[in-house]
């Protein structure tokens, strides 16, 4: 994979490159269902989830490290329109590319509402600073529809279907 460009547009006609991503992300599929959690942002020691990240690797951390740094072992689990963000303390290798994640600090960054209703085969994404980009938007564009296309380097921007996004600040 050669990387991708993130293109944005105000009118879904003229696109400009807003960012480039050259790092591969660690992502995969949940092979089990992440159980419901109605606790607050405290460690969920009752539930765990198995994820298949293919050639990716995951590692464990400590409770103190997670509490002191929200970027350590940060993940998103879900589907479009319903993502839960959290962190995992323990990643136990089950088989090649398959990890059992436990010691989950769930419902981070306003995603408490998404701590229930998970199903198997949801997407798992390890959230790392290297693989993420922030697209800055002028305050005058808040509340307005913008159009985005993420395109593999060397591929046609015109051939890609846009995703609409409204930034509410």
PDB file of N, CA and C in Angstrom, residues 24-32 49-59 73-77 88 91-101 122-128:
ATOM      1  N   UNK A  24       0.669   2.770   7.410  1.00  0.00           N
ATOM      2  CA  UNK A  24      -0.405   1.776   7.411  1.00  0.00           C
ATOM      3  C   UNK A  24      -1.034   1.724   8.803  1.00  0.00           C
ATOM      4  N   UNK A  25      -2.325   1.576   8.868  1.00  0.00           N
ATOM      5  CA  UNK A  25      -3.032   1.477  10.139  1.00  0.00           C
ATOM      6  C   UNK A  25      -3.134   0.016  10.559  1.00  0.00           C
ATOM      7  N   UNK A  26      -3.237  -0.203  11.870  1.00  0.00           N
ATOM      8  CA  UNK A  26      -3.533  -1.531  12.392  1.00  0.00           C
ATOM      9  C   UNK A  26      -5.033  -1.589  12.588  1.00  0.00           C
ATOM     10  N   UNK A  27      -5.687  -2.450  11.827  1.00  0.00           N
ATOM     11  CA  UNK A  27      -7.133  -2.577  11.935  1.00  0.00           C
ATOM     12  C   UNK A  27      -7.522  -4.012  11.633  1.00  0.00           C
ATOM     13  N   UNK A  28      -8.756  -4.346  11.951  1.00  0.00           N
ATOM     14  CA  UNK A  28      -9.227  -5.701  11.709  1.00  0.00           C
ATOM     15  C   UNK A  28     -10.700  -5.837  12.031  1.00  0.00           C
ATOM     16  N   UNK A  29     -11.061  -7.050  12.375  1.00  0.00           N
ATOM     17  CA  UNK A  29     -12.464  -7.403  12.623  1.00  0.00           C
ATOM     18  C   UNK A  29     -12.602  -8.003  14.019  1.00  0.00           C
ATOM     19  N   UNK A  30     -13.675  -7.637  14.703  1.00  0.00           N
ATOM     20  CA  UNK A  30     -13.995  -8.265  15.987  1.00  0.00           C
ATOM     21  C   UNK A  30     -14.578  -9.647  15.698  1.00  0.00           C
ATOM     22  N   UNK A  31     -13.943 -10.674  16.205  1.00  0.00           N
ATOM     23  CA  UNK A  31     -14.437 -12.033  15.962  1.00  0.00           C
ATOM     24  C   UNK A  31     -15.414 -12.486  17.039  1.00  0.00           C
ATOM     25  N   UNK A  32     -15.547 -11.688  18.097  1.00  0.00           N
ATOM     26  CA  UNK A  32     -16.575 -11.912  19.112  1.00  0.00           C
ATOM     27  C   UNK A  32     -17.302 -10.589  19.317  1.00  0.00           C
ATOM     28  N   UNK A  49     -13.001  -8.742  24.196  1.00  0.00           N
ATOM     29  CA  UNK A  49     -13.345  -8.903  22.791  1.00  0.00           C
ATOM     30  C   UNK A  49     -12.130  -9.489  22.081  1.00  0.00           C
ATOM     31  N   UNK A  50     -12.376 -10.361  21.126  1.00  0.00           N
ATOM     32  CA  UNK A  50     -11.294 -10.897  20.294  1.00  0.00           C
ATOM     33  C   UNK A  50     -11.301 -10.164  18.972  1.00  0.00           C
ATOM     34  N   UNK A  51     -10.106  -9.775  18.545  1.00  0.00           N
ATOM     35  CA  UNK A  51      -9.958  -9.056  17.291  1.00  0.00           C
ATOM     36  C   UNK A  51      -8.907  -9.746  16.435  1.00  0.00           C
ATOM     37  N   UNK A  52      -9.176  -9.789  15.143  1.00  0.00           N
ATOM     38  CA  UNK A  52      -8.211 -10.323  14.182  1.00  0.00           C
ATOM     39  C   UNK A  52      -7.624  -9.136  13.438  1.00  0.00           C
ATOM     40  N   UNK A  53      -6.331  -8.860  13.670  1.00  0.00           N
ATOM     41  CA  UNK A  53      -5.669  -7.726  13.032  1.00  0.00           C
ATOM     42  C   UNK A  53      -4.698  -8.191  11.942  1.00  0.00           C
ATOM     43  N   UNK A  54      -4.851  -9.414  11.477  1.00  0.00           N
ATOM     44  CA  UNK A  54      -4.022  -9.919  10.383  1.00  0.00           C
ATOM     45  C   UNK A  54      -2.549  -9.847  10.722  1.00  0.00           C
ATOM     46  N   UNK A  55      -1.791  -9.091   9.952  1.00  0.00           N
ATOM     47  CA  UNK A  55      -0.353  -8.967  10.162  1.00  0.00           C
ATOM     48  C   UNK A  55      -0.007  -7.925  11.224  1.00  0.00           C
ATOM     49  N   UNK A  56      -1.007  -7.227  11.753  1.00  0.00           N
ATOM     50  CA  UNK A  56      -0.755  -6.214  12.774  1.00  0.00           C
ATOM     51  C   UNK A  56      -0.404  -6.846  14.107  1.00  0.00           C
ATOM     52  N   UNK A  57       0.144  -6.044  15.003  1.00  0.00           N
ATOM     53  CA  UNK A  57       0.460  -6.520  16.344  1.00  0.00           C
ATOM     54  C   UNK A  57      -0.113  -5.563  17.375  1.00  0.00           C
ATOM     55  N   UNK A  58      -0.470  -6.111  18.526  1.00  0.00           N
ATOM     56  CA  UNK A  58      -0.991  -5.337  19.648  1.00  0.00           C
ATOM     57  C   UNK A  58      -0.175  -5.692  20.874  1.00  0.00           C
ATOM     58  N   UNK A  59      -0.075  -4.783  21.830  1.00  0.00           N
ATOM     59  CA  UNK A  59       0.691  -5.059  23.041  1.00  0.00           C
ATOM     60  C   UNK A  59      -0.061  -4.557  24.266  1.00  0.00           C
ATOM     61  N   UNK A  73      -2.755   2.437  23.556  1.00  0.00           N
ATOM     62  CA  UNK A  73      -3.700   1.358  23.238  1.00  0.00           C
ATOM     63  C   UNK A  73      -5.121   1.867  22.992  1.00  0.00           C
ATOM     64  N   UNK A  74      -5.233   3.038  22.407  1.00  0.00           N
ATOM     65  CA  UNK A  74      -6.548   3.587  22.074  1.00  0.00           C
ATOM     66  C   UNK A  74      -7.112   2.844  20.867  1.00  0.00           C
ATOM     67  N   UNK A  75      -8.411   2.599  20.896  1.00  0.00           N
ATOM     68  CA  UNK A  75      -9.063   1.874  19.803  1.00  0.00           C
ATOM     69  C   UNK A  75     -10.422   2.484  19.505  1.00  0.00           C
ATOM     70  N   UNK A  76     -10.931   2.139  18.328  1.00  0.00           N
ATOM     71  CA  UNK A  76     -12.325   2.402  17.975  1.00  0.00           C
ATOM     72  C   UNK A  76     -12.907   1.076  17.526  1.00  0.00           C
ATOM     73  N   UNK A  77     -14.083   0.750  18.038  1.00  0.00           N
ATOM     74  CA  UNK A  77     -14.801  -0.459  17.631  1.00  0.00           C
ATOM     75  C   UNK A  77     -16.201  -0.036  17.231  1.00  0.00           C
ATOM     76  N   UNK A  88      -7.418  -0.492  25.728  1.00  0.00           N
ATOM     77  CA  UNK A  88      -7.299  -1.820  26.315  1.00  0.00           C
ATOM     78  C   UNK A  88      -6.002  -1.909  27.100  1.00  0.00           C
ATOM     79  N   UNK A  91      -3.529  -7.290  25.925  1.00  0.00           N
ATOM     80  CA  UNK A  91      -3.693  -7.917  24.610  1.00  0.00           C
ATOM     81  C   UNK A  91      -3.029  -9.288  24.686  1.00  0.00           C
ATOM     82  N   UNK A  92      -3.843 -10.341  24.681  1.00  0.00           N
ATOM     83  CA  UNK A  92      -3.338 -11.702  24.799  1.00  0.00           C
ATOM     84  C   UNK A  92      -3.422 -12.372  23.443  1.00  0.00           C
ATOM     85  N   UNK A  93      -2.272 -12.768  22.902  1.00  0.00           N
ATOM     86  CA  UNK A  93      -2.228 -13.418  21.593  1.00  0.00           C
ATOM     87  C   UNK A  93      -2.907 -14.780  21.694  1.00  0.00           C
ATOM     88  N   UNK A  94      -3.917 -15.023  20.851  1.00  0.00           N
ATOM     89  CA  UNK A  94      -4.668 -16.273  20.840  1.00  0.00           C
ATOM     90  C   UNK A  94      -4.182 -17.196  19.717  1.00  0.00           C
ATOM     91  N   UNK A  95      -3.924 -16.614  18.563  1.00  0.00           N
ATOM     92  CA  UNK A  95      -3.375 -17.310  17.399  1.00  0.00           C
ATOM     93  C   UNK A  95      -2.838 -16.221  16.474  1.00  0.00           C
ATOM     94  N   UNK A  96      -2.259 -16.604  15.362  1.00  0.00           N
ATOM     95  CA  UNK A  96      -1.640 -15.620  14.475  1.00  0.00           C
ATOM     96  C   UNK A  96      -2.592 -14.467  14.157  1.00  0.00           C
ATOM     97  N   UNK A  97      -2.255 -13.261  14.613  1.00  0.00           N
ATOM     98  CA  UNK A  97      -3.040 -12.069  14.329  1.00  0.00           C
ATOM     99  C   UNK A  97      -4.301 -11.898  15.147  1.00  0.00           C
ATOM    100  N   UNK A  98      -4.625 -12.855  16.013  1.00  0.00           N
ATOM    101  CA  UNK A  98      -5.860 -12.790  16.810  1.00  0.00           C
ATOM    102  C   UNK A  98      -5.502 -12.538  18.277  1.00  0.00           C
ATOM    103  N   UNK A  99      -6.088 -11.466  18.831  1.00  0.00           N
ATOM    104  CA  UNK A  99      -5.821 -11.072  20.206  1.00  0.00           C
ATOM    105  C   UNK A  99      -7.117 -10.990  20.991  1.00  0.00           C
ATOM    106  N   UNK A 100      -7.034 -11.370  22.262  1.00  0.00           N
ATOM    107  CA  UNK A 100      -8.131 -11.141  23.208  1.00  0.00           C
ATOM    108  C   UNK A 100      -7.778  -9.866  23.962  1.00  0.00           C
ATOM    109  N   UNK A 101      -8.656  -8.857  23.868  1.00  0.00           N
ATOM    110  CA  UNK A 101      -8.439  -7.588  24.542  1.00  0.00           C
ATOM    111  C   UNK A 101      -9.279  -7.531  25.806  1.00  0.00           C
ATOM    112  N   UNK A 122     -17.746  -6.397  13.804  1.00  0.00           N
ATOM    113  CA  UNK A 122     -17.547  -4.956  13.730  1.00  0.00           C
ATOM    114  C   UNK A 122     -16.069  -4.681  13.430  1.00  0.00           C
ATOM    115  N   UNK A 123     -15.798  -3.477  12.969  1.00  0.00           N
ATOM    116  CA  UNK A 123     -14.432  -3.083  12.657  1.00  0.00           C
ATOM    117  C   UNK A 123     -13.703  -2.661  13.928  1.00  0.00           C
ATOM    118  N   UNK A 124     -12.437  -3.045  14.001  1.00  0.00           N
ATOM    119  CA  UNK A 124     -11.528  -2.627  15.075  1.00  0.00           C
ATOM    120  C   UNK A 124     -10.422  -1.801  14.436  1.00  0.00           C
ATOM    121  N   UNK A 125     -10.132  -0.620  15.017  1.00  0.00           N
ATOM    122  CA  UNK A 125      -9.045   0.223  14.535  1.00  0.00           C
ATOM    123  C   UNK A 125      -8.198   0.648  15.731  1.00  0.00           C
ATOM    124  N   UNK A 126      -6.894   0.395  15.653  1.00  0.00           N
ATOM    125  CA  UNK A 126      -5.975   0.899  16.664  1.00  0.00           C
ATOM    126  C   UNK A 126      -5.710   2.362  16.325  1.00  0.00           C
ATOM    127  N   UNK A 127      -5.995   3.259  17.255  1.00  0.00           N
ATOM    128  CA  UNK A 127      -5.875   4.693  17.007  1.00  0.00           C
ATOM    129  C   UNK A 127      -4.485   5.167  17.424  1.00  0.00           C
ATOM    130  N   UNK A 128      -3.664   5.463  16.439  1.00  0.00           N
ATOM    131  CA  UNK A 128      -2.311   5.942  16.707  1.00  0.00           C
ATOM    132  C   UNK A 128      -2.132   7.311  16.067  1.00  0.00           C
TER     133      UNK A 128
END
